[in-house]
PDB file of C-alpha atoms in Angstrom:
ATOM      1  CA  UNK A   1     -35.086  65.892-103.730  1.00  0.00           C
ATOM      2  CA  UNK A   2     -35.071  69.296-103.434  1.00  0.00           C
ATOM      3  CA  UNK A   3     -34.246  71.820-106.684  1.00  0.00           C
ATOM      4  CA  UNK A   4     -32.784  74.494-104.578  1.00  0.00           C
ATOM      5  CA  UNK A   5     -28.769  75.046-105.686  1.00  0.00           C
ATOM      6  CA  UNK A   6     -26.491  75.172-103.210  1.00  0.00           C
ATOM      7  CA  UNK A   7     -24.949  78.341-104.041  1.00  0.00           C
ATOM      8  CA  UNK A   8     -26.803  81.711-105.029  1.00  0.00           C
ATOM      9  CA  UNK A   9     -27.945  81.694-108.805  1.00  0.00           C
ATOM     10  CA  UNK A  10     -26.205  84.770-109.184  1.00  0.00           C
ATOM     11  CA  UNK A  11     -22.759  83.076-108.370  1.00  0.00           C
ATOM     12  CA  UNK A  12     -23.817  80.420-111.234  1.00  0.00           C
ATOM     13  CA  UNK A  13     -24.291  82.982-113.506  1.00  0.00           C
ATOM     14  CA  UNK A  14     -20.957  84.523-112.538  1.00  0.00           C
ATOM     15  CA  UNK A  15     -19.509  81.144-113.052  1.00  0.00           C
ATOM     16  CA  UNK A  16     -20.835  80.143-116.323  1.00  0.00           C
ATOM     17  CA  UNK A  17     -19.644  83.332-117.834  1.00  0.00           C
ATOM     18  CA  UNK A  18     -15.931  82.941-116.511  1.00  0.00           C
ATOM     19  CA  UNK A  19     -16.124  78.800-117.236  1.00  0.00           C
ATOM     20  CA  UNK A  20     -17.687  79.357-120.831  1.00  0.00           C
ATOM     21  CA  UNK A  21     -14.884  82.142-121.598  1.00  0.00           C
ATOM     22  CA  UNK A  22     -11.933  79.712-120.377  1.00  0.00           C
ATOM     23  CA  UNK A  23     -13.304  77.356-122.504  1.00  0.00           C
ATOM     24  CA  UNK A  24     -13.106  79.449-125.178  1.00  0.00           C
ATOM     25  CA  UNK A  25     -10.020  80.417-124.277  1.00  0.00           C
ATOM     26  CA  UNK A  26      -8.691  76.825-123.870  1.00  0.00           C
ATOM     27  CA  UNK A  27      -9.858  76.455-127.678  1.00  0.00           C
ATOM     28  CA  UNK A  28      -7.616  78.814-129.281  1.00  0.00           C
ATOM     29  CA  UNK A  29      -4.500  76.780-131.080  1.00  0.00           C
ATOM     30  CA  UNK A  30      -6.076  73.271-130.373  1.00  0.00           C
ATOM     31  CA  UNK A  31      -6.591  70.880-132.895  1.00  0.00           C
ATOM     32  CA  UNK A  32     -10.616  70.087-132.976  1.00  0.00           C
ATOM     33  CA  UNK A  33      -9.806  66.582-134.452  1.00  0.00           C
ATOM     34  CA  UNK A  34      -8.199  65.332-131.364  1.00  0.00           C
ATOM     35  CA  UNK A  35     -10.047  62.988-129.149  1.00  0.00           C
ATOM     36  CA  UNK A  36     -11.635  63.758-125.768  1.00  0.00           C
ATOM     37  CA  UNK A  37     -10.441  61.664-122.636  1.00  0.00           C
ATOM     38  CA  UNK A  38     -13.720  59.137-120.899  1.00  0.00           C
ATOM     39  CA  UNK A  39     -15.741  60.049-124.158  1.00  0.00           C
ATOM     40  CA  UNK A  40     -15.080  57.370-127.091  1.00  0.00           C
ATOM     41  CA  UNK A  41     -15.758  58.290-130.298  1.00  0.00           C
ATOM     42  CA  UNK A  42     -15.830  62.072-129.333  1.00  0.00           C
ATOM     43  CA  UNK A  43     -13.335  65.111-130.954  1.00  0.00           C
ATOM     44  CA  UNK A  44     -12.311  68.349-128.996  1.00  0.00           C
ATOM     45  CA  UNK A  45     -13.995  70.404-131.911  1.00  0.00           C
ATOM     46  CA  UNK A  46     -17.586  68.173-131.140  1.00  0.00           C
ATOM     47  CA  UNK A  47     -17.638  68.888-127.343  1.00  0.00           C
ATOM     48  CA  UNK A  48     -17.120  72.977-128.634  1.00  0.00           C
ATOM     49  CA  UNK A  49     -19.824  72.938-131.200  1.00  0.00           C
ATOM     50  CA  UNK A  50     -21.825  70.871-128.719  1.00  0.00           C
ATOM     51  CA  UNK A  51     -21.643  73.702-126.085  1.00  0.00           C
ATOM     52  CA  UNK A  52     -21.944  76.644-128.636  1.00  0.00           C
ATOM     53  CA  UNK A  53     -25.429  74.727-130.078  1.00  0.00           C
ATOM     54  CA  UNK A  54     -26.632  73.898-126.355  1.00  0.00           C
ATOM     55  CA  UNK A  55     -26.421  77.954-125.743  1.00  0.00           C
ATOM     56  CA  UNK A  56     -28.271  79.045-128.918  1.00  0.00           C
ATOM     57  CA  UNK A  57     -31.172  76.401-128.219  1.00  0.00           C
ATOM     58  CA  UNK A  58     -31.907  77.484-124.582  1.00  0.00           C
ATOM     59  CA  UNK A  59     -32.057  80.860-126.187  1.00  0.00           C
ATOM     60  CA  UNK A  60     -34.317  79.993-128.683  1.00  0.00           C
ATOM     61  CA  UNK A  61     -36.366  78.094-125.992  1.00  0.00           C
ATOM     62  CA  UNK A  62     -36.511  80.769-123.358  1.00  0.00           C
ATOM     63  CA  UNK A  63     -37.394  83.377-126.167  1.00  0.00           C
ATOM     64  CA  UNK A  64     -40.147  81.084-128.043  1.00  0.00           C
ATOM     65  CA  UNK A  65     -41.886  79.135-124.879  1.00  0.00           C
ATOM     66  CA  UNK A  66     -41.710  75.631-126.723  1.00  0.00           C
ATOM     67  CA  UNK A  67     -38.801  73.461-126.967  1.00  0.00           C
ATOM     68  CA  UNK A  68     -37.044  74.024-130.645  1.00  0.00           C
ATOM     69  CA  UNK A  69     -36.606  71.856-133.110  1.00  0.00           C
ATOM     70  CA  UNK A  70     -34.726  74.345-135.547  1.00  0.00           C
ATOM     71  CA  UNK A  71     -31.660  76.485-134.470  1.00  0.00           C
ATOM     72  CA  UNK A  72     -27.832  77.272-135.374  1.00  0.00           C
ATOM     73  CA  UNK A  73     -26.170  74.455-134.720  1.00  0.00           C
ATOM     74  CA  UNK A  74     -22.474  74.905-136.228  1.00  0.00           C
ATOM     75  CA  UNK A  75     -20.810  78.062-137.338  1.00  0.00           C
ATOM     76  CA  UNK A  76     -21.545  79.878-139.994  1.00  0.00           C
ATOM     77  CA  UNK A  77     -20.012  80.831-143.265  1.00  0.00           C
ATOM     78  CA  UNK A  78     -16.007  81.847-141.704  1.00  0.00           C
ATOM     79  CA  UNK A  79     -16.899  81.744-138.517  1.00  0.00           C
ATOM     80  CA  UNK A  80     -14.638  80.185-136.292  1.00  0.00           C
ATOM     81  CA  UNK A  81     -15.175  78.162-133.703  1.00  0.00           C
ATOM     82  CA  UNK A  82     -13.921  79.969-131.124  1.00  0.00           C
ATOM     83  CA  UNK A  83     -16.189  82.907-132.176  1.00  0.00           C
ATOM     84  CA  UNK A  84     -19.499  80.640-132.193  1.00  0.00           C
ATOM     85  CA  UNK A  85     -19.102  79.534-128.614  1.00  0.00           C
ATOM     86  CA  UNK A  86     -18.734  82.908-127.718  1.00  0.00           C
ATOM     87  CA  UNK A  87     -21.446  84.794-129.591  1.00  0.00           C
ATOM     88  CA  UNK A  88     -23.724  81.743-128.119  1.00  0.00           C
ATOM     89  CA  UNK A  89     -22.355  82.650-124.369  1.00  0.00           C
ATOM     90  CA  UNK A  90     -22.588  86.042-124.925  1.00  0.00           C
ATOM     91  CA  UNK A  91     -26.332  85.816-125.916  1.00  0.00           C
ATOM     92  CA  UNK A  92     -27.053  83.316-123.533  1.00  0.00           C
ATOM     93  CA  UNK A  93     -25.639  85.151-120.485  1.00  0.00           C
ATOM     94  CA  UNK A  94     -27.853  88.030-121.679  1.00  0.00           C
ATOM     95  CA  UNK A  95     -30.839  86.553-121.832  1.00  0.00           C
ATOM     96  CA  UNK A  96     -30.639  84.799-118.309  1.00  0.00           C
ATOM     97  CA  UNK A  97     -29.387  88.081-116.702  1.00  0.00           C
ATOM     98  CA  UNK A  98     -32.630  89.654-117.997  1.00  0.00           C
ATOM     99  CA  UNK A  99     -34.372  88.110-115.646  1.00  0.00           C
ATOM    100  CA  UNK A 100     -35.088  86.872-111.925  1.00  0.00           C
ATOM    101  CA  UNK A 101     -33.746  83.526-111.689  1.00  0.00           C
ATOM    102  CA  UNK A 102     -37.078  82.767-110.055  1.00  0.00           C
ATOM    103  CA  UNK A 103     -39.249  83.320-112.602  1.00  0.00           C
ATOM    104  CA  UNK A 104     -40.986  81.183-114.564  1.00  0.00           C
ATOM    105  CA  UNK A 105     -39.964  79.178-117.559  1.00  0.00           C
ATOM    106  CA  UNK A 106     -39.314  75.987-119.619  1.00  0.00           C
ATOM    107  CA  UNK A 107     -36.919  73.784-119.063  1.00  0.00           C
ATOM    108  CA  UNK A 108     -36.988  69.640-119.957  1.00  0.00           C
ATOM    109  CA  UNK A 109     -37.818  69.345-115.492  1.00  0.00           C
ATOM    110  CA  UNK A 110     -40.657  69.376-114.516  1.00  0.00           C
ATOM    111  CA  UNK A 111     -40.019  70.230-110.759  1.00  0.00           C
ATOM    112  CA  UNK A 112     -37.388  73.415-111.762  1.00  0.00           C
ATOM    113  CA  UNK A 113     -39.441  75.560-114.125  1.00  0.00           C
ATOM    114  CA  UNK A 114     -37.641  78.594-113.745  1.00  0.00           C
ATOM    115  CA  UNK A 115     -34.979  80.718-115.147  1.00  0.00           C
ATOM    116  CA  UNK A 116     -33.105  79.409-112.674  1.00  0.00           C
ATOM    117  CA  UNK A 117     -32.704  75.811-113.783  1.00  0.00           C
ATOM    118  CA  UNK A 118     -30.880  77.436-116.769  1.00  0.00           C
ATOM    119  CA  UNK A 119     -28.665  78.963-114.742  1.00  0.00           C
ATOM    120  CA  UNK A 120     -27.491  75.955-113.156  1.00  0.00           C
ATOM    121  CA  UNK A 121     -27.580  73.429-115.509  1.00  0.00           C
ATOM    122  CA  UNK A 122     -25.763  75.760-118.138  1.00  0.00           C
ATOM    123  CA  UNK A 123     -22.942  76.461-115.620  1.00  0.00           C
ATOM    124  CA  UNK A 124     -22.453  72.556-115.294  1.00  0.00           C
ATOM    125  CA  UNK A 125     -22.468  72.053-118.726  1.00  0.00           C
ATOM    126  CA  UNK A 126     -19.921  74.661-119.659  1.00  0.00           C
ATOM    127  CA  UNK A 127     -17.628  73.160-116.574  1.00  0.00           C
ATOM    128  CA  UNK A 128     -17.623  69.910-117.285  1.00  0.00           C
ATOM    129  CA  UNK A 129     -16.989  70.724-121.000  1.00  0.00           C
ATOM    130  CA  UNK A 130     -14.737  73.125-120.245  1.00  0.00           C
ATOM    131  CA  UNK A 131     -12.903  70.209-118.185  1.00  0.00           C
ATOM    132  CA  UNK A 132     -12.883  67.692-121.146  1.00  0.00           C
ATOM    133  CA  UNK A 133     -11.359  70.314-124.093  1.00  0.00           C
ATOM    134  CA  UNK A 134      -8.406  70.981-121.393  1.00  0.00           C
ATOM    135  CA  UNK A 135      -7.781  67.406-120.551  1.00  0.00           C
ATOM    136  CA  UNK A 136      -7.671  66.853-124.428  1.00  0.00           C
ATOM    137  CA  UNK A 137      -4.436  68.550-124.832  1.00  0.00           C
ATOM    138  CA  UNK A 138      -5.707  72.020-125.437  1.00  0.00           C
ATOM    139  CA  UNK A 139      -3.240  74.607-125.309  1.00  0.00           C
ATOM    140  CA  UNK A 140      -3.912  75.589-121.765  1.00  0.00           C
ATOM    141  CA  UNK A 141      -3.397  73.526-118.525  1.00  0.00           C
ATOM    142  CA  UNK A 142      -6.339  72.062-116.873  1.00  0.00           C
ATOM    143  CA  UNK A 143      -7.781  74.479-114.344  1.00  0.00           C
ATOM    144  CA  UNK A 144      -9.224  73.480-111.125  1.00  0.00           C
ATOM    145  CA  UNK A 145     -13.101  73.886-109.873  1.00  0.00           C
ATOM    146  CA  UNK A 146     -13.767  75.528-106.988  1.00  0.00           C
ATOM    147  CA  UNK A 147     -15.106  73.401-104.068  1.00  0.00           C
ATOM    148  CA  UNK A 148     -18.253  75.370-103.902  1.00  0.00           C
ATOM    149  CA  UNK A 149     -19.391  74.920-107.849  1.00  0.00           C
ATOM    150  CA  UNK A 150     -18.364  71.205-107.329  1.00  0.00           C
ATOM    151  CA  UNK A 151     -20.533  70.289-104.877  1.00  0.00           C
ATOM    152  CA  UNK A 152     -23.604  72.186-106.534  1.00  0.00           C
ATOM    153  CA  UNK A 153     -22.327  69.960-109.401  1.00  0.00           C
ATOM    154  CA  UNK A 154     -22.663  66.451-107.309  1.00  0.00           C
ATOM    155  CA  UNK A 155     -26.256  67.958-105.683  1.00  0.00           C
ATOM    156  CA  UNK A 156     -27.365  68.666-109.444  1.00  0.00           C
ATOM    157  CA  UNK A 157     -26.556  65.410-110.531  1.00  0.00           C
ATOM    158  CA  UNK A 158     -28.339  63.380-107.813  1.00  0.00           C
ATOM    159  CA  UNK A 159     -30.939  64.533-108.092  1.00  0.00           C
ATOM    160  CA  UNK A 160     -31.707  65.902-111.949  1.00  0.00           C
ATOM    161  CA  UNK A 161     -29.510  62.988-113.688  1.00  0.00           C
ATOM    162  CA  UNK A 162     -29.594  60.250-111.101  1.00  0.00           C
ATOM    163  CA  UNK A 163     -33.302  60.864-109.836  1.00  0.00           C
ATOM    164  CA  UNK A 164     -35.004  62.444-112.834  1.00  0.00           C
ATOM    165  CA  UNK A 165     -33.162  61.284-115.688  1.00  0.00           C
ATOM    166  CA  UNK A 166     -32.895  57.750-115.417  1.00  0.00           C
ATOM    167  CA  UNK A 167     -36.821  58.162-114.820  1.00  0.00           C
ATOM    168  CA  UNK A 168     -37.292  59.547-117.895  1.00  0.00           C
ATOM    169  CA  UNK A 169     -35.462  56.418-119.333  1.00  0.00           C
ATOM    170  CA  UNK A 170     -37.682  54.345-117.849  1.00  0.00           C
ATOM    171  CA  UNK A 171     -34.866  52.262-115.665  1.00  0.00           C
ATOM    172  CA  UNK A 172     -36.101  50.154-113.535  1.00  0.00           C
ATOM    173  CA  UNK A 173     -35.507  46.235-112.375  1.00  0.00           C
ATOM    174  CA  UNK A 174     -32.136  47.211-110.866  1.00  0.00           C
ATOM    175  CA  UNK A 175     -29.969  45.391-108.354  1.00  0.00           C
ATOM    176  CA  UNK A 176     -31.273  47.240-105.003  1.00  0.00           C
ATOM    177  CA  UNK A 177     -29.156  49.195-102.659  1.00  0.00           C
ATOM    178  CA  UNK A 178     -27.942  51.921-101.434  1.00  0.00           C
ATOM    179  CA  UNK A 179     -24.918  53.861-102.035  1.00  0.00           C
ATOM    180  CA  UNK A 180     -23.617  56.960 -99.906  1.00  0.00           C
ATOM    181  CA  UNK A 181     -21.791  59.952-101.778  1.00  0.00           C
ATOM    182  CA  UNK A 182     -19.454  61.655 -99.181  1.00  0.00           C
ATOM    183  CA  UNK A 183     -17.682  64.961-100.139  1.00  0.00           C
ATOM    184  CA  UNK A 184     -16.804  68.463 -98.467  1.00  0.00           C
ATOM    185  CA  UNK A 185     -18.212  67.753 -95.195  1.00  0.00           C
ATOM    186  CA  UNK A 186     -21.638  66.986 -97.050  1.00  0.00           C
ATOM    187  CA  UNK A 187     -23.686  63.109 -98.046  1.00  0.00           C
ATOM    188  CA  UNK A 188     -26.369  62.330-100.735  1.00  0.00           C
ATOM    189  CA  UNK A 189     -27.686  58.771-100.507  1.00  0.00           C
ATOM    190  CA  UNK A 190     -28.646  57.027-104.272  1.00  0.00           C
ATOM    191  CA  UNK A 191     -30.766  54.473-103.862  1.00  0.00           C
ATOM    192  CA  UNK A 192     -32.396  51.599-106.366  1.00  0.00           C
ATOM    193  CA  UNK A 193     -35.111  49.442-106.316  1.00  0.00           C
ATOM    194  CA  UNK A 194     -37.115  47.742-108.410  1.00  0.00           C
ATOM    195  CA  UNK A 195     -39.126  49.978-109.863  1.00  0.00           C
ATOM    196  CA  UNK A 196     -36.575  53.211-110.056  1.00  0.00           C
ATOM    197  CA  UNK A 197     -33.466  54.826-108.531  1.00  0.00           C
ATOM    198  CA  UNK A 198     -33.985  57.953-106.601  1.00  0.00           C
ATOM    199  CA  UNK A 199     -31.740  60.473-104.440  1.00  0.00           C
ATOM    200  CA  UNK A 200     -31.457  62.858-101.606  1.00  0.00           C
ATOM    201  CA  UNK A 201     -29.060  64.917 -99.029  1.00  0.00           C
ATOM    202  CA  UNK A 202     -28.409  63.077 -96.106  1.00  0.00           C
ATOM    203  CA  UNK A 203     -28.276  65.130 -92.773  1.00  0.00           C
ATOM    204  CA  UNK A 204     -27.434  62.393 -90.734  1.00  0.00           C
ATOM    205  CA  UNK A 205     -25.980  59.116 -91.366  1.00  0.00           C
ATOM    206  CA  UNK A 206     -28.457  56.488 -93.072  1.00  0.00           C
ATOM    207  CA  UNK A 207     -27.438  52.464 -93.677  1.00  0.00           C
ATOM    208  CA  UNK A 208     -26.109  52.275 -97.035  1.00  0.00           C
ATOM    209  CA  UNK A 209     -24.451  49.152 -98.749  1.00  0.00           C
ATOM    210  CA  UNK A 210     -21.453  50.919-100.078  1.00  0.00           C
ATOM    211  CA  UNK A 211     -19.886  54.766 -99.474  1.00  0.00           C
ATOM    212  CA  UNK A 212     -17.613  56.900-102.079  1.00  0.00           C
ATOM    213  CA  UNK A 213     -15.913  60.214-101.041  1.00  0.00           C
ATOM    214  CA  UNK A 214     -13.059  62.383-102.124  1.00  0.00           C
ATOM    215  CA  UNK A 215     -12.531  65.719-102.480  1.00  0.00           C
ATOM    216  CA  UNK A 216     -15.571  67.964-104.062  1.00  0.00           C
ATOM    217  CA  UNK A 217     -13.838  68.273-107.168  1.00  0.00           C
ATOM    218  CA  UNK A 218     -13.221  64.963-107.631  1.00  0.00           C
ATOM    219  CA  UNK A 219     -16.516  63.970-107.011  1.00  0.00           C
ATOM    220  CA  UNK A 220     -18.009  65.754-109.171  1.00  0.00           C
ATOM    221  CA  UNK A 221     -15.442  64.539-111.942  1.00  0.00           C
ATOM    222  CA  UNK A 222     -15.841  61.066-111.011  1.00  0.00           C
ATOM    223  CA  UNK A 223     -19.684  61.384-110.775  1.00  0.00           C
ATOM    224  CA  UNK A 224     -19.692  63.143-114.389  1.00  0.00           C
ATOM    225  CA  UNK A 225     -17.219  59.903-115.895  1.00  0.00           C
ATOM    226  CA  UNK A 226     -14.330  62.071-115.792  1.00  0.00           C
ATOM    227  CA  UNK A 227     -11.962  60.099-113.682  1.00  0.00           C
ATOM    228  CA  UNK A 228     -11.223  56.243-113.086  1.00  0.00           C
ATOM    229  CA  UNK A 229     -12.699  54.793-110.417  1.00  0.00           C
ATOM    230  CA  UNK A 230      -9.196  54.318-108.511  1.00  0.00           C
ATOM    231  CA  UNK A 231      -9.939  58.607-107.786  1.00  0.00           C
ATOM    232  CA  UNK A 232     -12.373  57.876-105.112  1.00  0.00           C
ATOM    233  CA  UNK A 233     -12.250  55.934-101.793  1.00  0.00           C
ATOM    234  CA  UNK A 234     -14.646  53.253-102.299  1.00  0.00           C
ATOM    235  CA  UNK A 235     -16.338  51.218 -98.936  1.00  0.00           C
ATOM    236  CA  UNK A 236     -18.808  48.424 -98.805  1.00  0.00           C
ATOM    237  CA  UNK A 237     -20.231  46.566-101.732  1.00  0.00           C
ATOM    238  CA  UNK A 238     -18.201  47.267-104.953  1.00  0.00           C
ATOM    239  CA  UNK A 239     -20.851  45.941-107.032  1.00  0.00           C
ATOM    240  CA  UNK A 240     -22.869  48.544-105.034  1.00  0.00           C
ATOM    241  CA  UNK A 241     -20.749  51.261-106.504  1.00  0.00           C
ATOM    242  CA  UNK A 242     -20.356  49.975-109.759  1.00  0.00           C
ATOM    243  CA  UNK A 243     -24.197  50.017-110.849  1.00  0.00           C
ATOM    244  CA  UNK A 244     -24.163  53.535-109.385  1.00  0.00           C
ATOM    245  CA  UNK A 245     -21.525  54.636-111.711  1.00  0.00           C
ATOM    246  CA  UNK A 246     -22.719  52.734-114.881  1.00  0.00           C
ATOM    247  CA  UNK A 247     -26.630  54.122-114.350  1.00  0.00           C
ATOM    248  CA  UNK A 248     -24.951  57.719-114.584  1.00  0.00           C
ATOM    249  CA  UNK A 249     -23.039  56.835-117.559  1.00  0.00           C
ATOM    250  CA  UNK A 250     -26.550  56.208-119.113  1.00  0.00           C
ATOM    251  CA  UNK A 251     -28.204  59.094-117.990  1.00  0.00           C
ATOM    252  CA  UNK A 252     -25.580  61.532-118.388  1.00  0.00           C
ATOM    253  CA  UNK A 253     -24.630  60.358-122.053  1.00  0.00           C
TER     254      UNK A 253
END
């Protein structure tokens, strides 16, 4: 599975800034004790402070070449929430705009060491997040992702949460198959076996067990847990599907 985005890094970057500020934004006059749609157990406020932390320890990886164990992880003092997240953006954004997104450094994948991977998977983050405070009755409506960010979004997690992820988890003795993703003109195939699961664009069609597709957007929501399974158009073998869906809840939680 190639690491490649789909879309220039430099749009990413563009992206996380304008996704990271809405979310901000989308903050302002909401009440952080109210509880986030698809996540149980999870408050508006968490999934803010989650974000703001998630900055400052990319930061403090990227500056310090070993993952940390020791950074801010809540405001501080009377600092609000709103003004955490954005410090962390704002020092985040800086530090990845320093340099090439080709260039080399750590990240938790071991095929994407680069700048780059940061780029991406920080955009993602923010979106989806930014997604989940707006859906939780924050004092904004829910804005839309564009078709191009979304499908980035279903290529990143094929093949970092779906491929490399579970891996890392160790999951293996699944029910085998094969399941196609079809959105925007474009198809991934996720496959399990026995010993793994494992994913990749398809350029032409393959013989798969089951097929979902939608629109990009709503792939990517419905790929990320963000929308019932009635969202998609589902084809084939629905227990097919189903396994799909609940090996991303476990790698993505």
């Amino acid at each position: 599975m190639t690491v490649t985005p789909l879309i220039g890094y430099p749009n990413l970057l563009d992206v996380l800034e304008v996704e990271g500020e809405r979310l901000a934004t989308s903050t302002i006059g909401s009440d952080p004790e109210v509880a986030v749609p698809h996540l149980p157990g999870m408050k508006l406020g968490e999934i803010v402070r989650h974000v703001g932390s998630v900055y400052r320890m990319v930061v403090s990886w990227l500056h310090d070449g070993e993952r940390p164990t020791r950074w801010q992880r809540a405001p501080a003092g009377d600092q609000s929430l709103v003004d955490y997240l954005r410090a962390g953006l704002l020092e985040v954004v800086h530090e990845l705009a320093r340099h090439n997104p080709l260039e080399g450094a750590p990240t938790w994948w071991p095929e994407h060491q680069n700048y780059g991977f940061w780029y991406r998977r920080l955009t993602h983050e923010t979106t989806v997040h930014r997604f989940d405070v707006q859906m939780s009755g924050a004092a904004a409506m829910v804005g839309g992702i564009p078709p191009e960010i979304a499908l980035d979004g279903v290529d990143e997690i094929m093949s970092l949460w779906f491929t490399h992820r579970l891996g890392v988890l160790g999951v293996s003795d699944v029910r085998p198959g094969r399941v196609a993703v079809h959105t925007g003109g474009r198809r991934w195939i996720a496959q399990t076996t026995a010993t793994g699961t494992s994913a990749w664009r398809a350029e032409a069609d393959e013989p798969v067990d089951a097929i979902v597709s939608s629109d990009p957007a709503g792939m990517y929501l419905w790929l990320w847990g963000r929308r019932p399974g009635a969202h998609v158009l589902e084809a084939g073998d629905p227990e097919a599907v189903a396994q799909l869906s609940d090996l991303l809840r476990l790698a993505t939680r």
